PDB file of C-alpha atoms in Angstrom:
ATOM      1  CA  MET Q   1      71.704-163.248  60.678  1.00 73.00           C
ATOM      2  CA  ASP Q   2      69.147-160.522  61.428  1.00 93.00           C
ATOM      3  CA  ILE Q   3      65.355-160.963  61.350  1.00 95.00           C
ATOM      4  CA  ILE Q   4      64.981-159.716  57.746  1.00 96.00           C
ATOM      5  CA  GLU Q   5      67.713-162.002  56.420  1.00 96.00           C
ATOM      6  CA  MET Q   6      66.080-164.891  58.249  1.00 97.00           C
ATOM      7  CA  LYS Q   7      62.669-164.086  56.727  1.00 97.00           C
ATOM      8  CA  ILE Q   8      64.154-163.957  53.240  1.00 98.00           C
ATOM      9  CA  LYS Q   9      65.884-167.302  53.811  1.00 97.00           C
ATOM     10  CA  ILE Q  10      62.600-168.823  55.012  1.00 97.00           C
ATOM     11  CA  TRP Q  11      60.794-167.459  51.945  1.00 98.00           C
ATOM     12  CA  ILE Q  12      63.323-168.853  49.464  1.00 98.00           C
ATOM     13  CA  GLU Q  13      63.182-172.280  51.115  1.00 97.00           C
ATOM     14  CA  MET Q  14      59.378-172.213  51.298  1.00 96.00           C
ATOM     15  CA  TRP Q  15      59.096-171.246  47.612  1.00 96.00           C
ATOM     16  CA  GLU Q  16      61.340-174.140  46.587  1.00 95.00           C
ATOM     17  CA  ASP Q  17      59.597-176.601  48.908  1.00 93.00           C
ATOM     18  CA  LEU Q  18      56.165-175.708  47.563  1.00 92.00           C
ATOM     19  CA  ILE Q  19      57.302-176.517  44.040  1.00 92.00           C
ATOM     20  CA  ASN Q  20      59.429-179.542  44.949  1.00 89.00           C
ATOM     21  CA  ASN Q  21      56.602-181.134  46.911  1.00 84.00           C
ATOM     22  CA  PHE Q  22      54.151-180.492  44.094  1.00 82.00           C
ATOM     23  CA  LEU Q  23      56.503-182.067  41.552  1.00 72.00           C
ATOM     24  CA  LYS Q  24      56.818-185.102  43.837  1.00 69.00           C
ATOM     25  CA  ARG Q  25      53.005-185.278  44.015  1.00 64.00           C
ATOM     26  CA  SER Q  26      53.329-184.595  47.733  1.00 53.00           C
ATOM     27  CA  PHE Q  27      51.703-181.988  49.948  1.00 58.00           C
ATOM     28  CA  GLY Q  28      52.626-178.503  48.791  1.00 60.00           C
ATOM     29  CA  LEU Q  29      51.583-176.139  46.049  1.00 69.00           C
ATOM     30  CA  SER Q  30      47.886-175.808  45.252  1.00 77.00           C
ATOM     31  CA  LEU Q  31      47.411-174.844  41.627  1.00 83.00           C
ATOM     32  CA  TYR Q  32      44.243-172.892  42.231  1.00 89.00           C
ATOM     33  CA  SER Q  33      43.846-169.185  42.906  1.00 93.00           C
ATOM     34  CA  PRO Q  34      41.414-166.288  42.361  1.00 96.00           C
ATOM     35  CA  HIS Q  35      42.904-165.888  38.874  1.00 96.00           C
ATOM     36  CA  ILE Q  36      42.225-169.521  37.943  1.00 95.00           C
ATOM     37  CA  LEU Q  37      38.738-169.275  39.424  1.00 96.00           C
ATOM     38  CA  ILE Q  38      37.825-166.279  37.252  1.00 97.00           C
ATOM     39  CA  ASP Q  39      39.172-168.044  34.164  1.00 96.00           C
ATOM     40  CA  ASP Q  40      37.070-171.104  35.020  1.00 96.00           C
ATOM     41  CA  ILE Q  41      33.903-169.047  35.501  1.00 97.00           C
ATOM     42  CA  ILE Q  42      34.379-167.344  32.130  1.00 97.00           C
ATOM     43  CA  SER Q  43      35.019-170.698  30.403  1.00 96.00           C
ATOM     44  CA  GLU Q  44      31.959-172.254  32.060  1.00 96.00           C
ATOM     45  CA  ILE Q  45      29.687-169.456  30.835  1.00 96.00           C
ATOM     46  CA  GLN Q  46      31.113-169.325  27.308  1.00 96.00           C
ATOM     47  CA  GLU Q  47      31.320-173.075  26.741  1.00 95.00           C
ATOM     48  CA  ASN Q  48      28.439-174.466  28.785  1.00 91.00           C
ATOM     49  CA  GLY Q  49      26.085-171.530  29.246  1.00 93.00           C
ATOM     50  CA  PHE Q  50      26.469-171.720  33.046  1.00 93.00           C
ATOM     51  CA  LYS Q  51      24.009-174.640  33.121  1.00 91.00           C
ATOM     52  CA  SER Q  52      25.881-177.041  35.390  1.00 93.00           C
ATOM     53  CA  VAL Q  53      24.519-176.722  38.921  1.00 94.00           C
ATOM     54  CA  ASP Q  54      27.461-178.654  40.373  1.00 95.00           C
ATOM     55  CA  ASN Q  55      30.031-176.401  38.699  1.00 95.00           C
ATOM     56  CA  ARG Q  56      28.123-173.299  39.703  1.00 95.00           C
ATOM     57  CA  ASN Q  57      27.989-174.404  43.338  1.00 95.00           C
ATOM     58  CA  TYR Q  58      31.676-175.226  43.307  1.00 96.00           C
ATOM     59  CA  PHE Q  59      32.628-171.835  41.864  1.00 96.00           C
ATOM     60  CA  TYR Q  60      30.407-170.074  44.385  1.00 97.00           C
ATOM     61  CA  SER Q  61      32.069-171.897  47.291  1.00 96.00           C
ATOM     62  CA  LYS Q  62      35.530-170.945  45.977  1.00 95.00           C
ATOM     63  CA  LEU Q  63      34.384-167.367  45.421  1.00 95.00           C
ATOM     64  CA  THR Q  64      33.149-167.169  49.003  1.00 95.00           C
ATOM     65  CA  TYR Q  65      36.393-168.657  50.262  1.00 94.00           C
ATOM     66  CA  TYR Q  66      38.611-166.150  48.428  1.00 94.00           C
ATOM     67  CA  VAL Q  67      36.457-163.173  49.414  1.00 93.00           C
ATOM     68  CA  LYS Q  68      37.012-164.148  53.044  1.00 93.00           C
ATOM     69  CA  SER Q  69      40.631-165.323  52.923  1.00 92.00           C
ATOM     70  CA  ASP Q  70      42.702-163.833  50.081  1.00 94.00           C
ATOM     71  CA  THR Q  71      44.709-160.899  51.443  1.00 93.00           C
ATOM     72  CA  ILE Q  72      45.192-159.030  48.146  1.00 95.00           C
ATOM     73  CA  LEU Q  73      41.610-159.552  47.104  1.00 94.00           C
ATOM     74  CA  GLN Q  74      40.359-158.156  50.416  1.00 94.00           C
ATOM     75  CA  LYS Q  75      42.579-155.076  50.223  1.00 94.00           C
ATOM     76  CA  GLU Q  76      42.468-154.249  46.520  1.00 96.00           C
ATOM     77  CA  LEU Q  77      39.599-156.033  44.735  1.00 96.00           C
ATOM     78  CA  PHE Q  78      37.032-156.608  47.460  1.00 95.00           C
ATOM     79  CA  SER Q  79      34.200-154.574  45.900  1.00 95.00           C
ATOM     80  CA  GLU Q  80      34.618-156.258  42.483  1.00 96.00           C
ATOM     81  CA  PHE Q  81      34.517-159.760  43.968  1.00 96.00           C
ATOM     82  CA  LYS Q  82      31.698-158.827  46.344  1.00 94.00           C
ATOM     83  CA  ILE Q  83      29.516-157.682  43.442  1.00 96.00           C
ATOM     84  CA  LEU Q  84      30.297-160.878  41.500  1.00 97.00           C
ATOM     85  CA  ARG Q  85      29.375-162.988  44.509  1.00 95.00           C
ATOM     86  CA  GLN Q  86      26.113-161.092  45.020  1.00 95.00           C
ATOM     87  CA  ILE Q  87      24.898-161.710  41.461  1.00 96.00           C
ATOM     88  CA  PHE Q  88      26.424-165.177  41.084  1.00 96.00           C
ATOM     89  CA  ASN Q  89      23.301-167.213  41.894  1.00 93.00           C
ATOM     90  CA  THR Q  90      20.961-165.094  39.769  1.00 93.00           C
ATOM     91  CA  ASN Q  91      19.937-165.486  36.119  1.00 92.00           C
ATOM     92  CA  ARG Q  92      21.974-162.425  35.088  1.00 94.00           C
ATOM     93  CA  THR Q  93      24.519-164.533  33.243  1.00 95.00           C
ATOM     94  CA  ARG Q  94      25.608-161.740  30.913  1.00 95.00           C
ATOM     95  CA  TYR Q  95      26.285-159.443  33.878  1.00 96.00           C
ATOM     96  CA  ILE Q  96      28.215-162.221  35.628  1.00 97.00           C
ATOM     97  CA  LEU Q  97      30.356-162.651  32.510  1.00 97.00           C
ATOM     98  CA  GLU Q  98      30.980-158.898  32.219  1.00 97.00           C
ATOM     99  CA  SER Q  99      31.960-158.685  35.887  1.00 97.00           C
ATOM    100  CA  SER Q 100      34.293-161.673  35.487  1.00 97.00           C
ATOM    101  CA  PHE Q 101      36.006-160.108  32.479  1.00 98.00           C
ATOM    102  CA  LYS Q 102      36.464-156.859  34.402  1.00 97.00           C
ATOM    103  CA  ILE Q 103      38.120-158.746  37.259  1.00 98.00           C
ATOM    104  CA  LYS Q 104      40.232-160.758  34.803  1.00 97.00           C
ATOM    105  CA  SER Q 105      41.745-157.512  33.498  1.00 97.00           C
ATOM    106  CA  TYR Q 106      43.277-156.880  36.937  1.00 98.00           C
ATOM    107  CA  PHE Q 107      45.128-160.164  36.627  1.00 97.00           C
ATOM    108  CA  GLN Q 108      46.131-159.727  32.994  1.00 96.00           C
ATOM    109  CA  ASN Q 109      47.590-156.239  33.371  1.00 96.00           C
ATOM    110  CA  GLY Q 110      49.746-157.255  36.331  1.00 97.00           C
ATOM    111  CA  PHE Q 111      47.801-155.358  38.998  1.00 98.00           C
ATOM    112  CA  TYR Q 112      47.257-158.459  41.149  1.00 98.00           C
ATOM    113  CA  PHE Q 113      50.880-159.555  40.686  1.00 98.00           C
ATOM    114  CA  ASN Q 114      52.228-156.128  41.649  1.00 98.00           C
ATOM    115  CA  LYS Q 115      50.061-155.916  44.745  1.00 98.00           C
ATOM    116  CA  SER Q 116      51.060-159.456  45.723  1.00 97.00           C
ATOM    117  CA  LEU Q 117      54.737-158.584  45.307  1.00 98.00           C
ATOM    118  CA  GLU Q 118      54.214-155.410  47.334  1.00 97.00           C
ATOM    119  CA  HIS Q 119      52.629-157.446  50.124  1.00 97.00           C
ATOM    120  CA  LEU Q 120      55.470-159.975  49.963  1.00 98.00           C
ATOM    121  CA  SER Q 121      57.989-157.162  50.397  1.00 98.00           C
ATOM    122  CA  ASN Q 122      56.089-155.787  53.382  1.00 97.00           C
ATOM    123  CA  LEU Q 123      56.088-159.227  54.990  1.00 96.00           C
ATOM    124  CA  LEU Q 124      59.774-159.916  54.429  1.00 97.00           C
ATOM    125  CA  LEU Q 125      61.210-156.479  55.135  1.00 97.00           C
ATOM    126  CA  SER Q 126      59.312-155.737  58.331  1.00 94.00           C
ATOM    127  CA  GLU Q 127      60.936-156.154  61.727  1.00 91.00           C
ATOM    128  CA  GLY Q 128      57.925-158.119  63.019  1.00 89.00           C
ATOM    129  CA  GLU Q 129      58.364-161.538  64.558  1.00 92.00           C
ATOM    130  CA  ILE Q 130      58.263-164.786  62.608  1.00 95.00           C
ATOM    131  CA  SER Q 131      54.888-166.001  63.822  1.00 95.00           C
ATOM    132  CA  SER Q 132      52.499-168.685  62.614  1.00 94.00           C
ATOM    133  CA  GLU Q 133      50.423-165.913  60.992  1.00 94.00           C
ATOM    134  CA  PHE Q 134      53.524-164.688  59.134  1.00 95.00           C
ATOM    135  CA  ILE Q 135      54.194-168.208  57.815  1.00 95.00           C
ATOM    136  CA  LYS Q 136      50.564-168.585  56.764  1.00 93.00           C
ATOM    137  CA  GLU Q 137      50.540-165.281  54.852  1.00 94.00           C
ATOM    138  CA  LEU Q 138      53.920-166.002  53.304  1.00 96.00           C
ATOM    139  CA  ASN Q 139      52.691-169.377  52.090  1.00 94.00           C
ATOM    140  CA  GLU Q 140      49.527-167.875  50.597  1.00 93.00           C
ATOM    141  CA  ILE Q 141      51.254-165.002  48.817  1.00 96.00           C
ATOM    142  CA  SER Q 142      54.010-167.291  47.504  1.00 96.00           C
ATOM    143  CA  GLN Q 143      51.479-169.718  46.017  1.00 93.00           C
ATOM    144  CA  ASN Q 144      49.619-166.904  44.290  1.00 94.00           C
ATOM    145  CA  LEU Q 145      52.823-165.432  42.855  1.00 97.00           C
ATOM    146  CA  ILE Q 146      53.898-168.853  41.575  1.00 96.00           C
ATOM    147  CA  ILE Q 147      50.551-169.294  39.828  1.00 95.00           C
ATOM    148  CA  GLU Q 148      50.775-165.829  38.251  1.00 97.00           C
ATOM    149  CA  LEU Q 149      54.196-166.765  36.869  1.00 97.00           C
ATOM    150  CA  LEU Q 150      52.824-170.098  35.637  1.00 95.00           C
ATOM    151  CA  LYS Q 151      50.177-168.145  33.733  1.00 95.00           C
ATOM    152  CA  LYS Q 152      53.076-166.455  31.937  1.00 95.00           C
ATOM    153  CA  SER Q 153      54.074-169.882  30.561  1.00 92.00           C
ATOM    154  CA  TYR Q 154      57.118-170.467  32.738  1.00 94.00           C
ATOM    155  CA  SER Q 155      57.756-174.022  33.890  1.00 93.00           C
ATOM    156  CA  LEU Q 156      57.755-174.856  37.593  1.00 93.00           C
ATOM    157  CA  GLU Q 157      61.422-175.833  37.321  1.00 94.00           C
ATOM    158  CA  ASP Q 158      62.250-172.328  36.082  1.00 95.00           C
ATOM    159  CA  ILE Q 159      60.003-170.573  38.608  1.00 97.00           C
ATOM    160  CA  LYS Q 160      61.671-172.488  41.438  1.00 96.00           C
ATOM    161  CA  LYS Q 161      64.964-170.689  40.671  1.00 97.00           C
ATOM    162  CA  PHE Q 162      63.637-167.120  40.604  1.00 98.00           C
ATOM    163  CA  PRO Q 163      64.009-166.235  44.331  1.00 98.00           C
ATOM    164  CA  LYS Q 164      67.593-167.507  44.422  1.00 97.00           C
ATOM    165  CA  ASN Q 165      68.323-165.665  41.191  1.00 97.00           C
ATOM    166  CA  ILE Q 166      67.162-162.291  42.491  1.00 98.00           C
ATOM    167  CA  PHE Q 167      69.248-162.727  45.648  1.00 98.00           C
ATOM    168  CA  ASP Q 168      72.276-164.077  43.813  1.00 97.00           C
ATOM    169  CA  ASN Q 169      75.641-162.354  44.071  1.00 96.00           C
ATOM    170  CA  TYR Q 170      78.460-162.771  41.546  1.00 95.00           C
ATOM    171  CA  PHE Q 171      81.794-164.510  41.287  1.00 92.00           C
ATOM    172  CA  ILE Q 172      84.736-164.236  38.934  1.00 90.00           C
ATOM    173  CA  ASP Q 173      85.631-167.428  37.080  1.00 86.00           C
ATOM    174  CA  ILE Q 174      89.090-167.667  35.525  1.00 81.00           C
ATOM    175  CA  GLN Q 175      89.476-169.776  32.391  1.00 75.00           C
ATOM    176  CA  ASP Q 176      92.714-169.920  30.401  1.00 73.00           C
ATOM    177  CA  GLY Q 177      93.918-166.755  32.121  1.00 73.00           C
ATOM    178  CA  SER Q 178      90.747-164.788  31.287  1.00 76.00           C
ATOM    179  CA  GLU Q 179      88.225-163.546  33.830  1.00 80.00           C
ATOM    180  CA  PHE Q 180      84.499-164.186  33.433  1.00 83.00           C
ATOM    181  CA  LEU Q 181      81.841-162.742  35.712  1.00 89.00           C
ATOM    182  CA  ILE Q 182      79.126-165.245  36.598  1.00 91.00           C
ATOM    183  CA  THR Q 183      75.773-164.274  38.116  1.00 94.00           C
ATOM    184  CA  GLN Q 184      72.157-165.386  37.931  1.00 95.00           C
ATOM    185  CA  PHE Q 185      70.853-161.984  38.987  1.00 97.00           C
ATOM    186  CA  PRO Q 186      68.725-160.491  36.155  1.00 96.00           C
ATOM    187  CA  HIS Q 187      70.688-157.262  35.914  1.00 95.00           C
ATOM    188  CA  GLU Q 188      69.390-156.268  32.441  1.00 93.00           C
ATOM    189  CA  ILE Q 189      72.675-154.561  31.530  1.00 93.00           C
ATOM    190  CA  ASP Q 190      72.807-154.954  27.763  1.00 90.00           C
ATOM    191  CA  SER Q 191      76.186-156.192  26.548  1.00 87.00           C
ATOM    192  CA  GLN Q 192      75.492-154.654  23.136  1.00 86.00           C
ATOM    193  CA  ASN Q 193      76.088-151.219  24.670  1.00 91.00           C
ATOM    194  CA  TYR Q 194      79.698-152.111  25.473  1.00 91.00           C
ATOM    195  CA  TYR Q 195      81.147-152.319  21.976  1.00 90.00           C
ATOM    196  CA  ASN Q 196      83.375-149.361  21.166  1.00 90.00           C
ATOM    197  CA  GLU Q 197      83.603-147.505  17.860  1.00 90.00           C
ATOM    198  CA  THR Q 198      85.991-150.108  16.414  1.00 89.00           C
ATOM    199  CA  GLY Q 199      83.670-152.990  17.303  1.00 85.00           C
ATOM    200  CA  VAL Q 200      85.732-154.256  20.238  1.00 88.00           C
ATOM    201  CA  PHE Q 201      83.776-155.450  23.262  1.00 87.00           C
ATOM    202  CA  GLU Q 202      84.888-153.574  26.399  1.00 90.00           C
ATOM    203  CA  TYR Q 203      84.507-156.442  28.827  1.00 88.00           C
ATOM    204  CA  ASN Q 204      86.179-154.742  31.805  1.00 89.00           C
ATOM    205  CA  ARG Q 205      83.733-151.831  31.658  1.00 93.00           C
ATOM    206  CA  TYR Q 206      80.823-154.243  31.268  1.00 93.00           C
ATOM    207  CA  GLN Q 207      81.999-156.349  34.218  1.00 93.00           C
ATOM    208  CA  CYS Q 208      82.601-153.311  36.435  1.00 95.00           C
ATOM    209  CA  ASP Q 209      79.092-151.957  35.804  1.00 96.00           C
ATOM    210  CA  ILE Q 210      77.495-155.304  36.719  1.00 96.00           C
ATOM    211  CA  ILE Q 211      79.606-155.556  39.892  1.00 96.00           C
ATOM    212  CA  LYS Q 212      78.707-151.997  40.869  1.00 96.00           C
ATOM    213  CA  LEU Q 213      74.987-152.651  40.331  1.00 97.00           C
ATOM    214  CA  ILE Q 214      74.871-155.934  42.252  1.00 97.00           C
ATOM    215  CA  SER Q 215      77.054-154.670  45.098  1.00 96.00           C
ATOM    216  CA  ASN Q 216      74.707-151.761  45.817  1.00 97.00           C
ATOM    217  CA  LEU Q 217      71.357-153.538  45.636  1.00 97.00           C
ATOM    218  CA  THR Q 218      68.960-153.259  48.558  1.00 97.00           C
ATOM    219  CA  ASN Q 219      66.681-156.110  49.597  1.00 97.00           C
ATOM    220  CA  GLN Q 220      63.730-154.104  48.272  1.00 98.00           C
ATOM    221  CA  GLU Q 221      65.367-153.719  44.862  1.00 98.00           C
ATOM    222  CA  ARG Q 222      66.126-157.421  44.750  1.00 98.00           C
ATOM    223  CA  LEU Q 223      62.532-158.371  45.589  1.00 98.00           C
ATOM    224  CA  ASN Q 224      61.253-155.942  42.970  1.00 98.00           C
ATOM    225  CA  LYS Q 225      63.267-157.895  40.403  1.00 98.00           C
ATOM    226  CA  LEU Q 226      60.721-160.710  40.633  1.00 98.00           C
ATOM    227  CA  SER Q 227      58.613-158.497  38.371  1.00 97.00           C
ATOM    228  CA  TYR Q 228      61.359-158.766  35.725  1.00 97.00           C
ATOM    229  CA  TYR Q 229      60.241-162.339  35.072  1.00 97.00           C
ATOM    230  CA  TYR Q 230      56.555-161.471  35.119  1.00 97.00           C
ATOM    231  CA  PHE Q 231      56.718-158.555  32.696  1.00 96.00           C
ATOM    232  CA  LYS Q 232      59.501-159.891  30.489  1.00 91.00           C
ATOM    233  CA  GLN Q 233      58.546-159.946  26.825  1.00 83.00           C
ATOM    234  CA  ARG Q 234      58.730-163.234  24.996  1.00 76.00           C
ATOM    235  CA  GLU Q 235      61.807-163.638  22.842  1.00 73.00           C
ATOM    236  CA  LYS Q 236      62.662-165.811  19.891  1.00 74.00           C
ATOM    237  CA  ALA Q 237      65.130-168.514  20.889  1.00 74.00           C
ATOM    238  CA  TYR Q 238      67.009-171.389  19.310  1.00 76.00           C
ATOM    239  CA  TYR Q 239      67.361-174.834  20.881  1.00 80.00           C
ATOM    240  CA  ILE Q 240      70.740-176.285  19.952  1.00 88.00           C
ATOM    241  CA  PHE Q 241      71.575-179.992  20.027  1.00 83.00           C
ATOM    242  CA  VAL Q 242      74.103-182.439  18.555  1.00 90.00           C
ATOM    243  CA  ILE Q 243      73.322-184.630  15.532  1.00 89.00           C
ATOM    244  CA  GLU Q 244      75.470-187.707  16.058  1.00 86.00           C
ATOM    245  CA  GLY Q 245      76.712-189.383  12.890  1.00 81.00           C
ATOM    246  CA  LEU Q 246      76.789-186.230  10.747  1.00 84.00           C
ATOM    247  CA  LYS Q 247      80.092-184.397  10.204  1.00 85.00           C
ATOM    248  CA  GLY Q 248      81.528-181.709   7.969  1.00 84.00           C
ATOM    249  CA  ASP Q 249      81.934-177.956   7.656  1.00 85.00           C
ATOM    250  CA  VAL Q 250      78.436-177.122   6.476  1.00 85.00           C
ATOM    251  CA  GLU Q 251      75.423-174.906   7.042  1.00 88.00           C
ATOM    252  CA  ILE Q 252      72.206-176.431   5.705  1.00 88.00           C
ATOM    253  CA  LYS Q 253      68.648-175.356   6.402  1.00 89.00           C
ATOM    254  CA  ILE Q 254      65.879-177.950   6.106  1.00 90.00           C
ATOM    255  CA  GLY Q 255      62.497-176.517   6.974  1.00 88.00           C
ATOM    256  CA  ASP Q 256      62.922-174.576  10.206  1.00 86.00           C
ATOM    257  CA  VAL Q 257      65.994-176.541  11.315  1.00 91.00           C
ATOM    258  CA  ILE Q 258      69.558-175.410  10.622  1.00 91.00           C
ATOM    259  CA  PHE Q 259      72.291-178.077  10.549  1.00 90.00           C
ATOM    260  CA  TYR Q 260      75.686-176.468  10.995  1.00 88.00           C
ATOM    261  CA  SER Q 261      79.285-176.712  12.119  1.00 88.00           C
ATOM    262  CA  LEU Q 262      80.837-174.100  14.391  1.00 85.00           C
ATOM    263  CA  GLN Q 263      83.344-173.269  11.653  1.00 81.00           C
ATOM    264  CA  LYS Q 264      80.498-172.115   9.409  1.00 83.00           C
ATOM    265  CA  LYS Q 265      78.005-170.474  11.762  1.00 88.00           C
ATOM    266  CA  ARG Q 266      77.537-169.136  15.280  1.00 87.00           C
ATOM    267  CA  PHE Q 267      74.271-168.279  16.992  1.00 84.00           C
ATOM    268  CA  VAL Q 268      75.865-166.954  20.175  1.00 80.00           C
ATOM    269  CA  LYS Q 269      77.257-163.508  19.379  1.00 72.00           C
ATOM    270  CA  ASN Q 270      78.364-162.438  22.860  1.00 66.00           C
ATOM    271  CA  PHE Q 271      81.954-163.601  23.294  1.00 62.00           C
ATOM    272  CA  GLN Q 272      81.388-164.075  27.024  1.00 60.00           C
ATOM    273  CA  TYR Q 273      79.056-166.999  26.305  1.00 67.00           C
ATOM    274  CA  GLU Q 274      80.252-168.245  22.917  1.00 72.00           C
ATOM    275  CA  THR Q 275      82.069-171.244  24.418  1.00 75.00           C
ATOM    276  CA  PHE Q 276      78.717-172.575  25.637  1.00 76.00           C
ATOM    277  CA  GLU Q 277      77.584-173.079  22.036  1.00 86.00           C
ATOM    278  CA  ASP Q 278      80.165-175.811  21.583  1.00 87.00           C
ATOM    279  CA  LEU Q 279      78.278-178.824  22.914  1.00 88.00           C
ATOM    280  CA  GLN Q 280      81.256-181.130  22.260  1.00 88.00           C
ATOM    281  CA  PRO Q 281      84.222-179.272  23.776  1.00 84.00           C
ATOM    282  CA  ASN Q 282      86.222-182.441  24.461  1.00 82.00           C
ATOM    283  CA  ASN Q 283      85.718-184.051  21.049  1.00 83.00           C
ATOM    284  CA  LYS Q 284      88.460-183.655  18.450  1.00 79.00           C
ATOM    285  CA  GLU Q 285      86.105-184.696  15.658  1.00 82.00           C
ATOM    286  CA  LYS Q 286      82.819-182.927  16.131  1.00 87.00           C
ATOM    287  CA  PHE Q 287      79.380-183.892  14.852  1.00 90.00           C
ATOM    288  CA  LEU Q 288      77.083-181.311  13.334  1.00 90.00           C
ATOM    289  CA  GLN Q 289      74.860-179.293  15.598  1.00 89.00           C
ATOM    290  CA  ALA Q 290      71.265-178.346  14.848  1.00 90.00           C
ATOM    291  CA  ALA Q 291      69.198-175.332  15.846  1.00 84.00           C
TER     292      ALA Q 291
END
């Protein structure tokens, strides 16, 4: 294992440990960052008129801390935070709010995330030694990236999987004589583009293109895929579960819930995954499912 592979391994383990320890209420992830601080300052001004001396002092201490310690802030947003800090203990509340909103835009448009990811890549893909300073920076940048992903409404359990996903390979699973490619890597190859003119899904071509993509990925390209999760647009989804006690070949909609049998309706259109919709594969007599 070379130095870069070792750094990537350390990062994946650190990322998971930060989240695991937080979920166990143990030492680990700190759910505070420059982004959270700016949100708190804006809320304090809008909701309380910036009248609490204790809150103001607390925010100022955190502001001072991040100006001196946050790597991305120092390199990319130093002047914006410096101005905010300079006016923070004045009566220019409107100007403080305007400055905070300006800084917030750098978080909302992904600028801070992109620069953090860029710094992460530089840390992991350099040939430098694995020093205590490297571990410290890696910890800091990982925490900030986790918080940025949390702000996108992901759960910590989902975020924990992202590093392993972007460094995942693939394997071929054989079921009933048919091959199925399995991978957690977010390849973004759209299966809908692999139906021919007669409506037949060309699975071999689809599988070959995914294998070719994954087999030729560089470490840089894999790390860049972390942005896939950050910039991914929200999608409408169905949650499917079994309704024990109800049977029959039906499709009934009550409010926003659809009660159905697999003989009447299917939500999963991609044949590669359609078996996963059957939540009772070993039951001869199946209950209705709901979505």
